[in-house]
Structure formats: C-alpha cells, structure tokens
XYZ file of N, CA and C in Angstrom:
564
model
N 49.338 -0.133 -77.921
C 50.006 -0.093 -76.808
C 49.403 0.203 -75.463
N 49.798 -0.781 -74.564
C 49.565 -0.709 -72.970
C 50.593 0.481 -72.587
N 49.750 1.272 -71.873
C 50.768 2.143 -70.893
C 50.447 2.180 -69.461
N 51.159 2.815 -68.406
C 50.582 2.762 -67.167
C 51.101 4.467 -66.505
N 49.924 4.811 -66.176
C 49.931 6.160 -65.375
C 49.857 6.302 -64.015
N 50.833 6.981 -63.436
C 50.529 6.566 -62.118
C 50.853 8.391 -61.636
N 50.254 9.064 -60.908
C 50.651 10.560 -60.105
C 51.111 10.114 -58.931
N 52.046 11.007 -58.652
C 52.672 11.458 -57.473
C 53.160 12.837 -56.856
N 53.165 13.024 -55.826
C 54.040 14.425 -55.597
C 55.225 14.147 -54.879
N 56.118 15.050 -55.017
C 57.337 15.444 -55.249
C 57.522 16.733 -53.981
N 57.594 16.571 -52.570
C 58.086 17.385 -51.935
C 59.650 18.269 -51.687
N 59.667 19.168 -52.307
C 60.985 19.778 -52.037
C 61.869 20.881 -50.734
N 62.245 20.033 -50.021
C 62.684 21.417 -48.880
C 63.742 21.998 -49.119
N 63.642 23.172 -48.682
C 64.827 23.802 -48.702
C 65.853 23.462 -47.730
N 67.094 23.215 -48.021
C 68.253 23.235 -47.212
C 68.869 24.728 -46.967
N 69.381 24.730 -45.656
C 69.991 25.619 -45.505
C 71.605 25.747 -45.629
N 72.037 26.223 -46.303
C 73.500 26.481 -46.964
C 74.261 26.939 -45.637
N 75.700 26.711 -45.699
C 76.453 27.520 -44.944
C 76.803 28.413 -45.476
N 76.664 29.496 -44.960
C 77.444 31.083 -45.451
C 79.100 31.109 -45.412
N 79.346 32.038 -46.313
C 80.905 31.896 -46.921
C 81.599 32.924 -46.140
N 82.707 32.853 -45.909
C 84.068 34.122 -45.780
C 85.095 33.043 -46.372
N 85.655 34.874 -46.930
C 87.312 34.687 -47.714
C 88.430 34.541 -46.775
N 89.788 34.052 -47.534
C 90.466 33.955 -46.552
C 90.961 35.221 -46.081
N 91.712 35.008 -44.982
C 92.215 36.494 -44.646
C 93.482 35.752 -44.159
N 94.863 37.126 -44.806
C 95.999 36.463 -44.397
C 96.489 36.627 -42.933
N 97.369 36.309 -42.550
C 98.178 36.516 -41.361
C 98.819 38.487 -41.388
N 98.662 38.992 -40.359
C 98.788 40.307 -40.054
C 100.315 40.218 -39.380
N 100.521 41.684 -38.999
C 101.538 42.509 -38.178
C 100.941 43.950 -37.930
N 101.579 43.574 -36.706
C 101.491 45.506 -36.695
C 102.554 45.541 -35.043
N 102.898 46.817 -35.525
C 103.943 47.222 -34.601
C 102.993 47.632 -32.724
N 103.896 47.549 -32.148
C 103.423 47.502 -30.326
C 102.545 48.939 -30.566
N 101.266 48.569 -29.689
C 100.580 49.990 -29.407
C 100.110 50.453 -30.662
N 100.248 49.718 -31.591
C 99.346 50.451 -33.328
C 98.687 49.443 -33.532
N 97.018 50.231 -33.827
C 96.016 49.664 -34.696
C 96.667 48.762 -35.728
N 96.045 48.172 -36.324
C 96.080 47.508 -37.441
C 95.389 48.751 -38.867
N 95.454 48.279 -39.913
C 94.797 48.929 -40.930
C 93.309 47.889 -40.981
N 92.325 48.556 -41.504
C 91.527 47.825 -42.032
C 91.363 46.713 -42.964
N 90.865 45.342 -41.972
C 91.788 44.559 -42.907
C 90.451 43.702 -43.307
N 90.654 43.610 -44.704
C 89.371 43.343 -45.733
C 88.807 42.085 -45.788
N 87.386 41.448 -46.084
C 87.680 40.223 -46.148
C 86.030 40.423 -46.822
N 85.284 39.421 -47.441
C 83.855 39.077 -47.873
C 83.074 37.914 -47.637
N 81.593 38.317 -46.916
C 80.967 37.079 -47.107
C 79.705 37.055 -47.519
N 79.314 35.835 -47.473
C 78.341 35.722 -48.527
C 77.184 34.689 -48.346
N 76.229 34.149 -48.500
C 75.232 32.666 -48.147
C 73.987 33.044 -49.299
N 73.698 31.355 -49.381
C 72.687 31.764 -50.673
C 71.807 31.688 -50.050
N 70.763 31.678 -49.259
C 69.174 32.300 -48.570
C 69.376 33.233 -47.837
N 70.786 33.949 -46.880
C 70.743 34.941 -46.070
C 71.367 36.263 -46.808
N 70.353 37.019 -47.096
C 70.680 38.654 -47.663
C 72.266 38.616 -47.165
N 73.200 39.341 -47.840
C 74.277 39.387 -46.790
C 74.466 40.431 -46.065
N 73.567 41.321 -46.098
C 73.356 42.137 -44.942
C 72.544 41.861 -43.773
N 72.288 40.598 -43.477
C 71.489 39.930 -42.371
C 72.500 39.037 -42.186
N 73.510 39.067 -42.537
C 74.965 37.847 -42.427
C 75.472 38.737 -40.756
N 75.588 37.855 -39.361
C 76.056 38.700 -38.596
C 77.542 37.912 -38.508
N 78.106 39.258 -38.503
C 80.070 38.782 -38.260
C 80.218 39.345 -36.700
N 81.518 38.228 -36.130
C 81.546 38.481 -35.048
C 83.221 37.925 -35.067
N 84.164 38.205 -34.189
C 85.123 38.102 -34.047
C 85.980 38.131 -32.834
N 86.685 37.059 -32.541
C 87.520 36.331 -31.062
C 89.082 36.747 -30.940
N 89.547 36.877 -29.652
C 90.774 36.857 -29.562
C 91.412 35.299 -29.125
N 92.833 34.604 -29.700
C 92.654 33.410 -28.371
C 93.684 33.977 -27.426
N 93.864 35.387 -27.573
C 95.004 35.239 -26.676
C 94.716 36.910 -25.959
N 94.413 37.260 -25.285
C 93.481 38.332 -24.468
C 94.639 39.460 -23.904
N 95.693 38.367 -23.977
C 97.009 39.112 -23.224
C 97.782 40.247 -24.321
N 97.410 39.533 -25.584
C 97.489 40.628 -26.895
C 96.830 41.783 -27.663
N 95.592 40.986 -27.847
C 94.237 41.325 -28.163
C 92.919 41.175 -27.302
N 92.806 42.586 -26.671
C 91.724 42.534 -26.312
C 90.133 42.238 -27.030
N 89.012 41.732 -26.137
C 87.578 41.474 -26.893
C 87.772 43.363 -27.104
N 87.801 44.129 -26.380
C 87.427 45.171 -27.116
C 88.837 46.217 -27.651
N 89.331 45.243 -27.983
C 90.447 45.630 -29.187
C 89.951 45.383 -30.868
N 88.792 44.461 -30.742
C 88.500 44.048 -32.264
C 87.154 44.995 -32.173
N 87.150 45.671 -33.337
C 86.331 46.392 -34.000
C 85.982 46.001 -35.174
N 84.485 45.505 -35.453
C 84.257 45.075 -37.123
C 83.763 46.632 -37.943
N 83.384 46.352 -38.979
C 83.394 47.594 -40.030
C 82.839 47.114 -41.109
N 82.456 47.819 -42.369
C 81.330 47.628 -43.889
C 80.048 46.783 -43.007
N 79.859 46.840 -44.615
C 78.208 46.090 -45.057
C 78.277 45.141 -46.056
N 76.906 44.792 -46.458
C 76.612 43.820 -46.944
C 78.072 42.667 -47.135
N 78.668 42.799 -48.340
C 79.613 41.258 -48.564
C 80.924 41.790 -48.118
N 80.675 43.060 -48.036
C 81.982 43.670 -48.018
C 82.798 43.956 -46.426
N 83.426 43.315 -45.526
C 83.310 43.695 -44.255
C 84.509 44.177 -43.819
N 84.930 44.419 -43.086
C 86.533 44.850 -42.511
C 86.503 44.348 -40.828
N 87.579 44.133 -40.312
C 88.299 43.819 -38.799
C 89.482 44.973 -38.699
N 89.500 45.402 -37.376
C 90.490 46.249 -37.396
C 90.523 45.853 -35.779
N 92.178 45.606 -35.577
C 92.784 44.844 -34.249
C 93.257 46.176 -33.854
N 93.494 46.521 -32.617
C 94.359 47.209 -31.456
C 95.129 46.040 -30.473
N 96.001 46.031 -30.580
C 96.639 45.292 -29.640
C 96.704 45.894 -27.581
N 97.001 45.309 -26.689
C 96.901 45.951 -25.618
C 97.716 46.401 -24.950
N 97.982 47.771 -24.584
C 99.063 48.534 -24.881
C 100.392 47.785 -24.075
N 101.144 48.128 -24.653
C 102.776 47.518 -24.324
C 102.919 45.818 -24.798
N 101.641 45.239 -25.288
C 101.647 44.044 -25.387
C 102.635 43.408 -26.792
N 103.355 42.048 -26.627
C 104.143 41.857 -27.648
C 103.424 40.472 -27.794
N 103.869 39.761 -29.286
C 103.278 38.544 -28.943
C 102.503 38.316 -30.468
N 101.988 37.039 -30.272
C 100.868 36.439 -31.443
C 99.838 36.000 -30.890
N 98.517 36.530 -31.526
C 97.183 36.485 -31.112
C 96.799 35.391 -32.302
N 95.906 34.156 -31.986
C 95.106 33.880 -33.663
C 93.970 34.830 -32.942
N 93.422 34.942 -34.060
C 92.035 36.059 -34.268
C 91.518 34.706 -35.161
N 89.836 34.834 -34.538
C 88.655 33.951 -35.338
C 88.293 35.022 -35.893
N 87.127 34.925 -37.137
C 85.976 35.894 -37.777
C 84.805 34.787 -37.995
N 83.824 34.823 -37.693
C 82.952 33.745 -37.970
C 81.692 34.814 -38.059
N 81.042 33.941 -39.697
C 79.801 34.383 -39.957
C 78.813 33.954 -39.590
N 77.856 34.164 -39.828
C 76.370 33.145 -38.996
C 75.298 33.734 -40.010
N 74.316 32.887 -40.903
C 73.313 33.155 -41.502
C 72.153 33.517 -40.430
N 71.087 33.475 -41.630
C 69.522 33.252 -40.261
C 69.258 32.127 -40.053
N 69.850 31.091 -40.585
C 69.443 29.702 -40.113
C 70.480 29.337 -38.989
N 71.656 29.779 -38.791
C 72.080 29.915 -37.221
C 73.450 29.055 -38.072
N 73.562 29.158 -39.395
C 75.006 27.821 -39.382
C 76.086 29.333 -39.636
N 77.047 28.575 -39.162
C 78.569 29.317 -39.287
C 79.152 28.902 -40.472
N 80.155 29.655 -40.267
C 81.721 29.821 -41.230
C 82.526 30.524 -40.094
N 83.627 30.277 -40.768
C 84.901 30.860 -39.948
C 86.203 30.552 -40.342
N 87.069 32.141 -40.165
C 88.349 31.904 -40.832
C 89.372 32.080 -39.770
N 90.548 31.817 -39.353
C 91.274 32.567 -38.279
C 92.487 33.012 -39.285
N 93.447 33.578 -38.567
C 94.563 34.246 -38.896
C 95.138 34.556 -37.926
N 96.632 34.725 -37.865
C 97.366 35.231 -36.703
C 97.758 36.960 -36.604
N 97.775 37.388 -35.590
C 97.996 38.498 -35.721
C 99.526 38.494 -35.110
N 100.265 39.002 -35.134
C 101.784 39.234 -34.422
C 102.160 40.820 -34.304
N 102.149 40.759 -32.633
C 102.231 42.288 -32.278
C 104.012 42.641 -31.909
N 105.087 43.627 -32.913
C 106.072 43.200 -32.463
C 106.541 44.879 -31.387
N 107.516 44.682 -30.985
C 107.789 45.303 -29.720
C 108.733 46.677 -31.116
N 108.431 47.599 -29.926
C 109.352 49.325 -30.684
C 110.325 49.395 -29.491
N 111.261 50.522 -30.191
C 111.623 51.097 -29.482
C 111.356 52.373 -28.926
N 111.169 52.526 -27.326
C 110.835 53.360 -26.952
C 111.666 54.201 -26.573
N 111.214 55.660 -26.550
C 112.080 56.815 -25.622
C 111.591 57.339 -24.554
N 112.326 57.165 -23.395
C 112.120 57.078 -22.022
C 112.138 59.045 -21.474
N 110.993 58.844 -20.727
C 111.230 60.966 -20.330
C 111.802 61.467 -19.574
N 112.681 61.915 -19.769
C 113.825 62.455 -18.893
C 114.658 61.591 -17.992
N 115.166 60.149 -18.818
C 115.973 59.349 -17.689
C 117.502 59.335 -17.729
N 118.742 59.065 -16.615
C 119.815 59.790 -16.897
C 120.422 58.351 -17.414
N 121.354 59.109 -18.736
C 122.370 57.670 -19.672
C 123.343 58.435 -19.730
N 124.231 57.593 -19.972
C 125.754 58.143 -20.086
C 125.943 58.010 -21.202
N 126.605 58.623 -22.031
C 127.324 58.625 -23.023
C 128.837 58.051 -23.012
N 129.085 57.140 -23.693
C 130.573 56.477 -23.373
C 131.653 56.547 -24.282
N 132.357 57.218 -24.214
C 133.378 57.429 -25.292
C 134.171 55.686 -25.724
N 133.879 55.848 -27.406
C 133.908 54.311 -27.984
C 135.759 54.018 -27.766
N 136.255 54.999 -27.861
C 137.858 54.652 -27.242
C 138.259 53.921 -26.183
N 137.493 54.912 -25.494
C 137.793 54.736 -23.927
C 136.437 54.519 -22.821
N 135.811 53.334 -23.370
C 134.459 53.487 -22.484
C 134.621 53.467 -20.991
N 135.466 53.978 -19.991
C 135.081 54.513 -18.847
C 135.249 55.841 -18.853
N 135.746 56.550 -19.637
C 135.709 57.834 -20.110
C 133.891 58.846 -20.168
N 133.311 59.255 -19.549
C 131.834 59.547 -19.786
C 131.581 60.900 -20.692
N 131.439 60.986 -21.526
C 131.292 62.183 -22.467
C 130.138 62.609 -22.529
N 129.175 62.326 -21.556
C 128.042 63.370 -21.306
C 127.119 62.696 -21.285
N 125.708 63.727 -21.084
C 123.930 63.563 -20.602
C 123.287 62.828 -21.595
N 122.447 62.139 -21.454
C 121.622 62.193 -22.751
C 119.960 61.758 -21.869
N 118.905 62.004 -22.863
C 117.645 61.350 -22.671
C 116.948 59.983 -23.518
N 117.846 59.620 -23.967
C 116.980 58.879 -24.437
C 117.916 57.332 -24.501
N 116.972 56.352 -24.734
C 117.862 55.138 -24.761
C 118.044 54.309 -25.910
N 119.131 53.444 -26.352
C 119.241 53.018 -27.385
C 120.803 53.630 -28.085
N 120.844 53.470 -29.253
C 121.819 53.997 -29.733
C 121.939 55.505 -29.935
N 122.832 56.030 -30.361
C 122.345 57.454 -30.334
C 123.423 58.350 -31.370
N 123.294 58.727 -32.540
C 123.851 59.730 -33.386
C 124.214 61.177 -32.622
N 125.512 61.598 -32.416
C 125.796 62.348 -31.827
C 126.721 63.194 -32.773
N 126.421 64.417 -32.604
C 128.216 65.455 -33.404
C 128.264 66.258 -32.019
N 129.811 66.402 -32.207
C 130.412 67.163 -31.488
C 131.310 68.247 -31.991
N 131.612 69.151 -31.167
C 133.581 70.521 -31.801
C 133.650 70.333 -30.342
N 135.155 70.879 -30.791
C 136.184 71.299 -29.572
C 135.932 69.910 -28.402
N 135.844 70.198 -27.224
C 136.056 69.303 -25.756
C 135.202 68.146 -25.548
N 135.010 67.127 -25.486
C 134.212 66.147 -25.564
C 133.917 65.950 -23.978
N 134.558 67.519 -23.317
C 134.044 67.680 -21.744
C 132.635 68.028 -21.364
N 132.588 68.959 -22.275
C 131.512 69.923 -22.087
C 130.227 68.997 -22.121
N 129.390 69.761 -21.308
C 127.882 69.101 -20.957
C 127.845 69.068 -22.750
N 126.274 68.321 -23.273
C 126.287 68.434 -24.764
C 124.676 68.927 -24.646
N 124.684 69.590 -25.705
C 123.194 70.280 -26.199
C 122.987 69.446 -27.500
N 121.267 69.722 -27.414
C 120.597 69.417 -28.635
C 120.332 69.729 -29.483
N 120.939 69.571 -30.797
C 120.432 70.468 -32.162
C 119.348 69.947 -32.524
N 118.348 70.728 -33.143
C 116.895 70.406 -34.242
C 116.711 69.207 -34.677
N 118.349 68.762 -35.160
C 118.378 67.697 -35.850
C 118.260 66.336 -34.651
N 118.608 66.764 -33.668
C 118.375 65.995 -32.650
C 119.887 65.044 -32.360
N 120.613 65.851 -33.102
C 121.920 65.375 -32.795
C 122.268 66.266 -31.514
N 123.537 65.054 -30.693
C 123.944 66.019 -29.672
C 125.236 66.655 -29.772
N 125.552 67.842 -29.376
C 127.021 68.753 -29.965
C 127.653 68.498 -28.638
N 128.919 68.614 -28.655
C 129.826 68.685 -27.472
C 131.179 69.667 -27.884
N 131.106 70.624 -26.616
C 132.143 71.649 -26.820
C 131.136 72.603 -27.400
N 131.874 74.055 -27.812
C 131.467 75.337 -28.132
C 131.687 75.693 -28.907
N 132.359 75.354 -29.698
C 133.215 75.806 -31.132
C 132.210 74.848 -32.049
N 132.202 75.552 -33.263
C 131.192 75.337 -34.321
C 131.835 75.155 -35.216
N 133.060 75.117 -35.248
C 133.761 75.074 -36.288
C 134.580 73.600 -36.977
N 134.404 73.054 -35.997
C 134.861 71.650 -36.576
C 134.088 70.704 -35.894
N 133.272 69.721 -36.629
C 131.589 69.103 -36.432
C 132.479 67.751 -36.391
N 132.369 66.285 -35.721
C 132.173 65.478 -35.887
C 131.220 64.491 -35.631
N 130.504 63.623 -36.268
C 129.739 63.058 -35.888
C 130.023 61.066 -35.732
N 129.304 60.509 -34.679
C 129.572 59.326 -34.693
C 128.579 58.509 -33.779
N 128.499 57.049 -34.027
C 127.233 56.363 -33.042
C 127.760 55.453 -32.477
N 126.963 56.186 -30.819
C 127.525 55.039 -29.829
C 126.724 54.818 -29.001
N 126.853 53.755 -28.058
C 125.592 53.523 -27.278
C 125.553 53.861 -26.220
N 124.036 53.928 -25.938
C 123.877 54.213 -24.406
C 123.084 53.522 -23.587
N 123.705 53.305 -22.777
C 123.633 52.710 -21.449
C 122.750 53.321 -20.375
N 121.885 52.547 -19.761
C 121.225 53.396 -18.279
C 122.315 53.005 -17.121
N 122.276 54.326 -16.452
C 123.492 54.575 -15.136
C 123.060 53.280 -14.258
N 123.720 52.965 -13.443
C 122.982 52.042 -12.562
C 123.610 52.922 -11.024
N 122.338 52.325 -10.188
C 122.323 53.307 -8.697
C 123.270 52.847 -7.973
C-alpha cells in the first residue's frame, strides 16, 4: 500500500465568551424605603468572577437616583440595593450589566415600582366630623386620613389622646365608644 503524509498546523484562538447574569425579578418597595438586598449571580468562562465588574442604571432619575443604587458581594455572588428619591412615586426599569476583561457585556433589567404611603402631617388642624351630622364638628385632631376614635359622655369636649392613640371625647370613663371617621383638612 500507497499512502500519503502530509503535516500541518492547526492554530487555535481563543474566543472571548460573554459573561453571564441571572435573571432578576421585578421589585416594590414602599415611598422613601430602601429596597432589601436583592440577589442575583454572574459568571464568564476566561474572566475570574471576581474581575467581573457590575455596574448598574436608573431609566428614570425622577425615581431612582444614580446614587440611589448601591451594588454589594463578590465573586458570583452579587446584590443591588435601590433607594428611591425621597417622596418619589412611580416605576423605574433598573439595568445591571456585567463586563468581563475582554470588555463584552451582559445585562438584565427589571422594574422597580416605588408606591406612595400614607403620611402623618405635624401638627396640622382637621376636623373631626360627626358621621350623623357632618356639619356638626366634634373636635381637633393631628393627623390625616381616617382616624379610630373612642369617646364617653359629650362629643363637645376638646378630645385627648390615649397610648393607644385613640381619641376620647368627654370626661367620663365610664361608657367608651369607639368608631371611624374621616378627616378632612379645614380649608382657610
């Protein structure tokens, strides 16, 4: 038998991979509260993943401030933690994008949704409106919104605050009722 030999070489380069992140779901968090630490992993096969740099966007600035996002961990393991900007309501998407040493990305977004509280206002004057007879005014209060109230005796009397943060009306202790009604800011 004839055979035929022939050499050659065989150059192999390396490609550079894109580096990975997990998904991350869609958030909440209430007006004026952090977020919790919210988890996510990445990963690339030539970049250590502690040479993996994470970086993270707001698209909406009016929600989430750039320095509302704080990143957190190491190596695969990383965390984002949002502050919203104070009094702000609304939906932010948030990017997270990884970057190897060869400069390629990944990137996940998610929405964040910041929803509105209720607040209590310091020392502003509301009326209390008797639910019978709402031009009837049955007293002071501080705060706004609905409001759990007990009362005895005169539904004249200025009303004080118990512990419980209920308000009493009248002087007599002896016969408690309680009931919820709303309140209104006075107008000038």
């Amino acid at each position: 038998g004839l055979f035929f030999e022939k050499s050659f070489v065989i150059t192999v380069t390396d490609v550079n991979e894109a580096p990975t992140i997990s998904a991350i779901s869609d958030q909440s968090t209430a007006e004026d509260t952090a977020t919790s630490a919210i988890a996510f992993t990445v990963g690339d096969v030539e970049t250590a993943v502690g040479s993996l740099t994470v970086t993270a966007t707001s698209s909406n600035l009016g929600v989430v401030a750039t320095n509302g996002i704080t990143l957190g961990g190491s190596g695969a393991n990383r965390t984002v933690t949002l502050m919203p900007v104070a009094n702000a309501i609304g939906t932010s998407p948030i990017t997270v994008t990884v970057t190897d040493a060869g400069g390629l990305t990944a990137t996940r977004s998610f929405a964040l949704t910041v929803t509105a509280t209720v607040e209590l206002l310091v020392n502003p004057q509301f009326v209390l409106l008797d639910p019978v007879n709402p031009l009837k005014p049955l007293g002071w209060d501080s705060t706004e919104g609905w409001v759990v109230f007990s009362g005895s005796g005169g539904n004249d009397a200025p009303p004080s605050v118990h512990p419980a943060g209920l308000l009493a009306f009248g002087s007599s202790s002896s016969v408690v009722v309680s009931q919820t009604v709303p309140v209104f800011p006075m107008t000038s």
